[in-house]
């Protein structure tokens, strides 16, 4: 599982802005599912852990984004807006 986490980390999209040299340009969800069974028992205990890394919201006027970085900033902000609507 840790190897998969490292693979995801090395493949995530990052870009440089004036405020952050390694700005995350994507969201990432890493889910760990566990099942436990006692020896001699038919019962199963299931657990799920979600680790979430969201791209940060972009303040375009502070980052002076343009071109592809500006397009990404718009998509990041829209996706965070709709995620907030689902959570709240």
XYZ file of C-alpha atoms in Angstrom:
88
model
C 0.000 0.000 0.000
C 2.810 2.402 0.824
C 4.373 1.750 -2.586
C 1.080 2.719 -4.273
C 0.992 5.923 -2.221
C 4.513 6.816 -3.398
C 3.589 6.060 -7.026
C 0.597 8.382 -6.740
C 2.716 11.102 -5.168
C 5.328 10.968 -7.936
C 2.619 11.068 -10.632
C 0.576 13.948 -9.236
C 0.353 17.108 -11.277
C 2.300 20.044 -9.903
C 3.026 23.465 -11.338
C 4.903 26.578 -10.360
C 3.194 29.819 -9.406
C 4.601 33.023 -7.949
C 3.339 31.961 -4.518
C 4.291 28.271 -4.599
C 7.063 26.513 -6.535
C 5.398 23.099 -6.196
C 1.681 23.922 -6.353
C -0.539 20.837 -6.449
C -2.631 20.992 -9.621
C -4.776 17.959 -8.869
C -6.785 16.253 -6.157
C -5.794 12.863 -4.794
C -7.754 10.328 -2.739
C -5.960 7.320 -1.267
C -8.316 4.749 0.220
C -7.248 1.951 2.549
C -9.800 -0.818 3.137
C -9.291 -3.321 5.938
C -11.107 -6.514 6.888
C -10.520 -8.366 10.141
C -11.770 -11.835 11.068
C -11.306 -13.617 14.353
C -10.048 -17.156 14.113
C -13.013 -19.490 14.405
C -15.580 -16.726 13.917
C -17.749 -15.914 10.925
C -18.033 -12.220 11.805
C -16.089 -9.686 9.779
C -15.103 -6.183 10.854
C -14.598 -3.780 7.956
C -12.937 -0.369 8.041
C -12.153 2.234 5.432
C -9.715 5.134 5.717
C -9.693 7.913 3.123
C -6.642 10.163 2.895
C -7.506 13.223 0.809
C -5.140 15.796 -0.662
C -6.996 18.620 -2.376
C -5.385 21.098 -4.701
C -5.452 24.476 -3.005
C -7.728 27.248 -4.139
C -6.059 29.738 -6.426
C -6.089 33.494 -5.938
C -5.368 34.422 -9.542
C -4.529 38.042 -8.764
C -1.897 36.909 -6.231
C -0.325 34.182 -8.374
C -0.371 36.167 -11.637
C -1.355 32.957 -13.413
C -1.738 32.909 -17.170
C -2.136 30.391 -19.973
C -2.401 26.760 -18.891
C -1.846 27.598 -15.209
C -4.786 30.014 -15.321
C -7.016 27.344 -16.902
C -5.985 24.866 -14.200
C -6.691 27.455 -11.485
C -10.219 27.946 -12.810
C -10.898 24.194 -12.847
C -9.419 23.779 -9.353
C -11.596 26.569 -7.955
C -14.768 25.239 -9.608
C -14.127 21.694 -8.376
C -13.504 22.940 -4.815
C -16.702 24.999 -4.964
C -18.791 21.968 -5.919
C -17.037 19.768 -3.374
C -17.966 22.300 -0.699
C -21.602 22.171 -1.872
C -21.626 18.376 -1.454
C -20.005 18.433 1.991
C -22.068 21.273 3.450
